Amino acid sequence: MKNPVRVCLVGAGRVARVHANSLLRHVPAGELVGIVDAVREVLNRAGDELGIDRRFETLETALDWGQFDAVVITTPTFTHCSLAVMAADRGKHVFLEKPMALNLAECDEIIRAAERNHVLLQIGFMRRFDPEFEAAYARIQAGEIGRPMMIKSLTNGPGLPPPWARDLVQSNGMLAEVNSHDWDCVRWLMSANPERVYVEVANLKGQALGVDTPHFYDNVLVSIRFEGGGLGSITGVCPCEYGYDARVEIVGERGLMQIGEAKGQAVVVCTDRDHGLVTPIYRTWGQRFAQGYIREMEAFLQCIQTGVIPRAGGMDGRWAVAGVLAGTRSFLEERPVYLSEVMGA
Amino acid sequence: MKNPVRVCLVGAGRVARVHANSLLRHVPAGELVGIVDAVREVLNRAGDELGIDRRFETLETALDWGQFDAVVITTPTFTHCSLAVMAADRGKHVFLEKPMALNLAECDEIIRAAERNHVLLQIGFMRRFDPEFEAAYARIQAGEIGRPMMIKSLTNGPGLPPPWARDLVQSNGMLAEVNSHDWDCVRWLMSANPERVYVEVANLKGQALGVDTPHFYDNVLVSIRFEGGGLGSITGVCPCEYGYDARVEIVGERGLMQIGEAKGQAVVVCTDRDHGLVTPIYRTWGQRFAQGYIREMEAFLQCIQTGVIPRAGGMDGRWAVAGVLAGTRSFLEERPVYLSEVMGA
Amino acid sequence: MKNPVRVCLVGAGRVARVHANSLLRHVPAGELVGIVDAVREVLNRAGDELGIDRRFETLETALDWGQFDAVVITTPTFTHCSLAVMAADRGKHVFLEKPMALNLAECDEIIRAAERNHVLLQIGFMRRFDPEFEAAYARIQAGEIGRPMMIKSLTNGPGLPPPWARDLVQSNGMLAEVNSHDWDCVRWLMSANPERVYVEVANLKGQALGVDTPHFYDNVLVSIRFEGGGLGSITGVCPCEYGYDARVEIVGERGLMQIGEAKGQAVVVCTDRDHGLVTPIYRTWGQRFAQGYIREMEAFLQCIQTGVIPRAGGMDGRWAVAGVLAGTRSFLEERPVYLSEVMGA
Amino acid sequence: MKNPVRVCLVGAGRVARVHANSLLRHVPAGELVGIVDAVREVLNRAGDELGIDRRFETLETALDWGQFDAVVITTPTFTHCSLAVMAADRGKHVFLEKPMALNLAECDEIIRAAERNHVLLQIGFMRRFDPEFEAAYARIQAGEIGRPMMIKSLTNGPGLPPPWARDLVQSNGMLAEVNSHDWDCVRWLMSANPERVYVEVANLKGQALGVDTPHFYDNVLVSIRFEGGGLGSITGVCPCEYGYDARVEIVGERGLMQIGEAKGQAVVVCTDRDHGLVTPIYRTWGQRFAQGYIREMEAFLQCIQTGVIPRAGGMDGRWAVAGVLAGTRSFLEERPVYLSEVMGA
């Protein structure tokens, strides 16, 4: 076996723990050697729980220590660019959670930093590594349903996002924080870039939840026309209360494909004929994409060990950000927006 | 269109109303012209509800009137033989609810009465007319799963049967009253007669339900060896509380087939992530086999109009009774019992 | 029982046969007494097959005979207004296939004709009478998933529509001919009128199929903002090759609801482990909505017998036409279109 | 983190590779340090593929080296007793594949060897560690479906077992080699020991496959009466051609529970309306119980690290062997057999 890749975790929140768990329990190819978080209390709690002794309040001090090969960045989106560039400039490979950045200029900065330092850059699009999505992609590529014509991707999630994650200025809102995966998946599965988008949003529960974020929305419906003529939709409802739900449906020239299901476990119970059959649902994204999270980390470490370019790279992250920006402009201006308007010529 | 077949309903209980509903609302080929029930109050309530003016307390008086072509007999099993023979002897076609009779001598009497009077005899095995079971049978016949090797049929039902229906002497008990359909279906789908059976029964809820019927059982598990070597099981749980559930699974030399599902309607609701997806179940046999009940009556009337022999005939009813008798002997004597033991050489 | 309602069928095409079959085989409350078709050969073939002796080449001659209570109009959309008004003016109740008409002026003419003649008008929105859709509607009304926020309705169908049915001038195209049911269902299930729509269309198979209809599209994606703030999408792919597929999914403030499934029959077969489980799909709209077609006719006849106003009436048909018109303008002008633009103040 | 447990693999066949893969790729708590196989060529191929340098042709020589804490024994059943006792006597913890042994005397020897040497003994009943089975067990224990009354467990597998695995003398045949898991699961899920069993077997494909093993059967149907009165069935079809299929269904006093499904992945494709929806099935036991295999190894290593007694221990293995022996006697003697007959007083 190769030597394990030494990894420093940047950020100690929920998704950080998912990656830490992968590294500690499921992916022998990686070794979690340090952790960074600006909040001392969060840092220590995470360090204690995960059994990591090397703890840093800034990425800078971690880099000064420097005994690692790669960073896994899970901090809020607005910090991504500076942290990713800083790590790349010190020669560290970068695994960067989605959304890649707040705007395309930041995306470009990150991509250039990785390139000039010859480090690898992978974006946290774990759905590409989920066994179902991966099998579906392979079968589409093999021509099983013919050329994809129409795709629908949905992500509904249970909890109200934190204030920064629903604010258009700090995070680009739900289109970015919840639906980044959909933006990536529809483009990946269609093998086509979006050409123009039209977005409707609605704020139906905000008032009851006491949300006063400007432009807040809890329901979003995206229409996409792809280059080459395919069509697609993305929908998101957050908070949706009922669970975590992520599914895709595609109609190709020769057939239908459904990826994923709301059902979370094959245990069905019926105890009341008025009620009927009850089947567990996925409760969280961590549960739904448990395999995807482990396998994206395995893939990243394997890329580092073998020098192969990651499958979910900087340009993929950039396209997802572009979709978010065009989509946001669409609902603000109430018109279809071409991707070229936000991406330039 | 041919003239409708004039039908007299004998018995006014639950399944009688199912057949009456078919004749009144769904099967223009039949006309419900009279009704018989020994209990004046039941008779009048049913007659009023169904809008039938000709009402009789005995089949004899109905036959004296005689303005009908066929009878649909839905009375308790122990009355089947005398009623069916009486109707046949007056030239009426006979639709006879399952179980056909209490013993094989009665079955033979009924079969002979139909033969000597040249009237048609159909047993109420509505599963053979359910679209799913019918399609499955056709696909097995077409060789889709190869020669059937192993079949499992289950019927679980929600309510405690009435005292006569759980008493071995009056009705042959649950094996007959609940599982007659399974006995018929496994033989029909396997295209093979049972050779020997072994039965285990359990009385697990009887005491709590205050049942003191001798030999009462609420769980039954039948093992069958078919002529030609195939194997099969029948299970029944009654009362099972959770709904009405009837499914079959077959393994053939070339594959698996599943017929039916517990799910009763394609409406799925999820409102609670701790709870999960909830799907309606079939609540009653009337609901599960709604199409089967209508279509078996259509088929019976069409046989009368065209002179074709019914698909679910006297010999099919007789085999189901034979299975019940062998099965009952098996659990009483705690040993495998050959069908030849109850059927004679 | 009430006297059967006497019905004259106007048009003898595919959906006409579905209604004829309901009247002849499944709905004793109606009697099919006459048939009209302008093409003598079609008329005679249908008349022979259905056993109807009274045959007319025009509705006028049928009305001159006049021995019926109601008409069931199944002719092409552009004929609906004149035929429906003519029948109403002669005092006949009108069952009118969807789409109701080509434009709102025609819808209004039909509605006024029914009103001034005191006849009933029902539009052929059979999904409202499908047991699954009906149960789903009742459960939404009962508050089971809370206020509906997001609805998605899809209809994919297997065959290329005839030239008139894909031409915007003659029929308003696929949005009308295939997706009328979706327009009605989303409004019905959301209990809200659409406020504005945005539509993307694509013509991806037309060239290969040799279609040269102007503005032809085989894929359509509709975004809807409802009054009150809910969102919705309608998609259609036609021809889709793989079968007939009509499903709805709704997220409410308290949960998810899925109505219908692609699966058409609960018979599952597996004969090859490379291939997997195979389940029948609905092949045609007649098969998918077999119950809905029967039950909408029962409901119409019952309204006539009891004087109750039909559930799927003229205003429902008018709203669906309005959606189609706004949607068509949207994709032609590449902008969101308010319903008020096509409906006037 | 604790020091990894050092493991020596005994046997280098198919299931050995599954465990090796768990240790190398998924379970950081274990370290695979040596491998034993009597066949030099098999040994070297496995050692090369898995990257294990320490290779032994006998367990004895491995024990002489001795630098490990535990053995994972995956050799044919008839070798289990001597190998397990030998390892235990040298102080090694023992993970032993199912079936535990050929007879109860061997089971007792193994259990006593583990006890006198104070080493842990775990039997390879991975279904107990499958997330679905584990959740189901917990929910039964919590009383969700009331007291279990009727259980059905099936295991169908695709390939013809090797000659030794279908020979009653060498292996106890399919009841042991294929259905050991079912024997364990029904007892575990029912929380009750079997009291008597009745078994039917059939040899339906043997001749076509050229099998001449005496008493060979490819279909088996077990009826079980449990202590306390519950009923159960086990069925096995092997080879079944269509895939690997393992499911359980339980009816309790208050409801139904279904565990597992034939479906192997949530990707559904439809490309042909004659054909319908196609869903992948599990192809192999390794695929079906991928999580179970990993988690049973994690659990075993954790027991070693913490000194906790394994959940699937020697007595569980012994009961499964007893079931097999009683079942075999049943079909040979064509009568129900009490477990007490094979277990002694």
Coordinates of N, CA and C in Angstrom, one line a residue, chain B residues 1 23-28 50-51 131-133 135-136 139 144-145 254-261 263 265-272 277-278 280 291 294 298, chain C residues 1 23-28 50-51 131-133 135-136 139 144-145 254-261 263 265-272 277-278 280 291 294 298:
Chain B
M1 N -76.2 -6.3 -28.9 CA -75.9 -7.0 -27.6 C -76.9 -8.1 -27.3
L23 N -73.3 -6.8 -10.7 CA -74.4 -7.0 -11.6 C -75.1 -5.6 -11.9
L24 N -75.2 -4.8 -10.8 CA -76.0 -3.6 -11.0 C -75.2 -2.5 -11.6
R25 N -73.9 -2.4 -11.3 CA -73.2 -1.2 -11.7 C -72.1 -1.5 -12.8
H26 N -71.7 -2.7 -12.9 CA -70.5 -2.9 -13.8 C -70.7 -3.9 -14.9
V27 N -71.7 -4.7 -14.8 CA -71.7 -5.8 -15.8 C -73.1 -5.8 -16.5
P28 N -73.2 -5.0 -17.6 CA -74.5 -4.9 -18.3 C -75.0 -6.2 -18.8
L50 N -80.5 -2.8 -2.6 CA -80.1 -3.1 -4.0 C -81.2 -2.8 -5.0
G51 N -82.4 -2.5 -4.5 CA -83.5 -2.2 -5.4 C -84.1 -3.4 -6.1
P131 N -56.6 -9.0 -13.0 CA -55.7 -8.7 -14.2 C -54.3 -9.1 -13.9
E132 N -53.8 -8.9 -12.7 CA -52.4 -9.3 -12.4 C -52.2 -10.8 -12.4
F133 N -53.1 -11.5 -11.7 CA -52.9 -13.0 -11.7 C -53.1 -13.5 -13.1
A135 N -52.5 -12.1 -16.0 CA -51.3 -11.8 -16.8 C -50.1 -12.7 -16.4
A136 N -50.0 -12.9 -15.1 CA -48.9 -13.7 -14.6 C -49.1 -15.2 -15.1
R139 N -48.1 -15.4 -18.6 CA -46.6 -15.3 -18.8 C -45.9 -16.6 -18.4
E144 N -42.0 -17.8 -19.7 CA -41.2 -16.7 -19.4 C -40.2 -16.9 -18.2
I145 N -40.6 -17.6 -17.2 CA -39.7 -18.0 -16.1 C -39.3 -19.5 -16.1
R254 N -36.0 -20.6 -14.8 CA -35.3 -19.5 -15.4 C -35.5 -18.2 -14.7
G255 N -36.3 -18.1 -13.7 CA -36.4 -16.8 -13.1 C -37.5 -16.7 -12.0
L256 N -37.6 -15.5 -11.5 CA -38.5 -15.1 -10.4 C -39.7 -14.4 -10.9
M257 N -40.9 -14.6 -10.3 CA -42.0 -13.8 -10.6 C -42.7 -13.4 -9.3
Q258 N -43.1 -12.2 -9.2 CA -43.9 -11.7 -8.0 C -45.2 -11.2 -8.5
I259 N -46.3 -11.6 -7.9 CA -47.6 -11.2 -8.3 C -48.3 -10.5 -7.1
G260 N -48.7 -9.2 -7.4 CA -49.4 -8.5 -6.4 C -48.4 -7.8 -5.5
E261 N -48.9 -6.9 -4.7 CA -48.1 -6.3 -3.7 C -49.0 -5.8 -2.6
K263 N -49.1 -2.9 -1.3 CA -49.6 -1.6 -1.6 C -50.9 -1.6 -2.3
Q265 N -52.6 1.6 -3.3 CA -52.9 2.7 -4.2 C -51.6 3.5 -4.3
A266 N -51.4 4.0 -5.5 CA -50.1 4.7 -5.8 C -50.2 6.2 -5.4
V267 N -50.4 6.4 -4.1 CA -50.4 7.7 -3.5 C -49.5 7.6 -2.3
V268 N -48.4 8.3 -2.4 CA -47.4 8.2 -1.3 C -47.3 9.5 -0.6
V269 N -47.3 9.5 0.7 CA -47.2 10.7 1.5 C -46.1 10.6 2.5
C270 N -45.3 11.7 2.6 CA -44.3 11.8 3.7 C -44.5 13.1 4.4
T271 N -44.7 13.1 5.7 CA -44.9 14.3 6.4 C -44.0 14.4 7.6
D272 N -43.1 13.4 7.8 CA -42.4 13.3 9.1 C -41.2 12.5 8.8
L277 N -42.1 7.4 4.4 CA -43.1 7.3 3.3 C -44.2 6.4 3.7
V278 N -45.4 6.9 3.5 CA -46.6 6.1 3.8 C -47.4 5.9 2.6
P280 N -50.9 3.7 1.0 CA -52.1 3.0 1.3 C -52.0 1.5 1.0
Q291 N -61.5 -5.7 -9.3 CA -61.5 -6.1 -10.7 C -61.8 -7.6 -10.9
I294 N -65.6 -8.4 -10.5 CA -66.3 -7.9 -11.7 C -66.1 -8.9 -12.8
E298 N -68.5 -11.3 -15.2 CA -68.6 -11.1 -16.7 C -68.3 -12.4 -17.4
Chain C
M1 N -83.8 1.6 -10.2 CA -82.8 2.4 -10.9 C -83.5 3.4 -11.8
L23 N -69.7 3.2 -22.0 CA -71.2 3.2 -22.0 C -71.7 1.8 -22.2
L24 N -71.0 1.0 -23.1 CA -71.6 -0.3 -23.4 C -71.3 -1.4 -22.4
R25 N -70.1 -1.3 -21.8 CA -69.7 -2.4 -20.9 C -69.6 -2.1 -19.4
H26 N -69.5 -0.8 -19.1 CA -69.2 -0.5 -17.7 C -70.2 0.4 -17.0
V27 N -71.0 1.1 -17.7 CA -71.8 2.1 -17.1 C -73.3 1.9 -17.4
P28 N -73.9 1.1 -16.6 CA -75.3 0.8 -16.9 C -76.2 2.0 -16.9
L50 N -69.4 -1.3 -32.6 CA -70.0 -1.0 -31.3 C -71.5 -1.5 -31.3
G51 N -72.0 -1.9 -32.5 CA -73.4 -2.4 -32.5 C -74.4 -1.2 -32.4
P131 N -59.0 7.1 -9.4 CA -59.1 6.9 -8.0 C -57.9 7.5 -7.2
E132 N -56.7 7.4 -7.8 CA -55.5 7.9 -7.2 C -55.5 9.4 -7.1
F133 N -55.8 10.1 -8.2 CA -55.8 11.5 -8.2 C -57.0 12.0 -7.3
A135 N -58.2 10.5 -4.6 CA -57.8 10.3 -3.2 C -56.8 11.4 -2.8
A136 N -55.9 11.7 -3.7 CA -54.8 12.6 -3.4 C -55.4 14.0 -3.2
R139 N -57.1 14.2 0.1 CA -56.1 14.2 1.2 C -55.4 15.6 1.3
E144 N -53.5 17.2 4.8 CA -52.5 16.2 5.2 C -51.1 16.6 4.9
I145 N -50.8 17.4 3.8 CA -49.4 17.8 3.6 C -49.3 19.3 3.7
R254 N -46.1 20.9 4.9 CA -45.9 19.9 5.9 C -45.4 18.6 5.3
G255 N -45.3 18.4 4.0 CA -44.9 17.1 3.5 C -45.0 17.0 2.0
L256 N -44.6 15.8 1.6 CA -44.5 15.4 0.2 C -45.6 14.5 -0.2
M257 N -46.1 14.6 -1.4 CA -47.1 13.7 -1.9 C -46.7 13.3 -3.4
Q258 N -46.8 12.0 -3.6 CA -46.5 11.5 -5.0 C -47.8 10.8 -5.5
I259 N -48.2 11.1 -6.7 CA -49.5 10.6 -7.2 C -49.1 9.8 -8.5
G260 N -49.5 8.5 -8.5 CA -49.2 7.7 -9.7 C -47.8 7.2 -9.7
E261 N -47.6 6.3 -10.6 CA -46.2 5.8 -10.8 C -46.1 5.3 -12.2
K263 N -45.0 2.5 -13.2 CA -45.4 1.1 -13.1 C -46.9 0.9 -13.5
Q265 N -48.5 -2.5 -13.7 CA -49.1 -3.7 -13.1 C -48.1 -4.4 -12.2
A266 N -48.7 -4.9 -11.1 CA -47.9 -5.5 -10.0 C -47.5 -6.9 -10.3
V267 N -46.8 -7.1 -11.5 CA -46.2 -8.4 -11.8 C -44.8 -8.1 -12.1
V268 N -43.9 -8.6 -11.3 CA -42.5 -8.4 -11.5 C -41.8 -9.7 -11.9
V269 N -40.9 -9.6 -12.9 CA -40.2 -10.8 -13.3 C -38.7 -10.5 -13.4
C270 N -38.0 -11.5 -13.0 CA -36.5 -11.4 -13.1 C -36.0 -12.7 -13.7
T271 N -35.3 -12.6 -14.8 CA -34.8 -13.8 -15.4 C -33.4 -13.8 -15.7
D272 N -32.7 -12.7 -15.4 CA -31.4 -12.5 -15.8 C -30.7 -11.5 -14.9
L277 N -34.8 -6.7 -12.4 CA -36.3 -6.8 -12.2 C -37.0 -6.0 -13.3
V278 N -38.0 -6.6 -13.9 CA -38.8 -6.0 -15.0 C -40.2 -5.9 -14.6
P280 N -44.1 -4.2 -15.7 CA -44.9 -3.6 -16.8 C -45.1 -2.1 -16.6
Q291 N -59.9 3.5 -15.3 CA -60.9 3.8 -14.3 C -61.4 5.2 -14.4
I294 N -64.0 5.6 -17.2 CA -65.3 5.0 -16.8 C -66.0 5.9 -15.7
E298 N -69.6 7.9 -15.7 CA -70.6 7.7 -14.6 C -71.0 9.0 -13.9

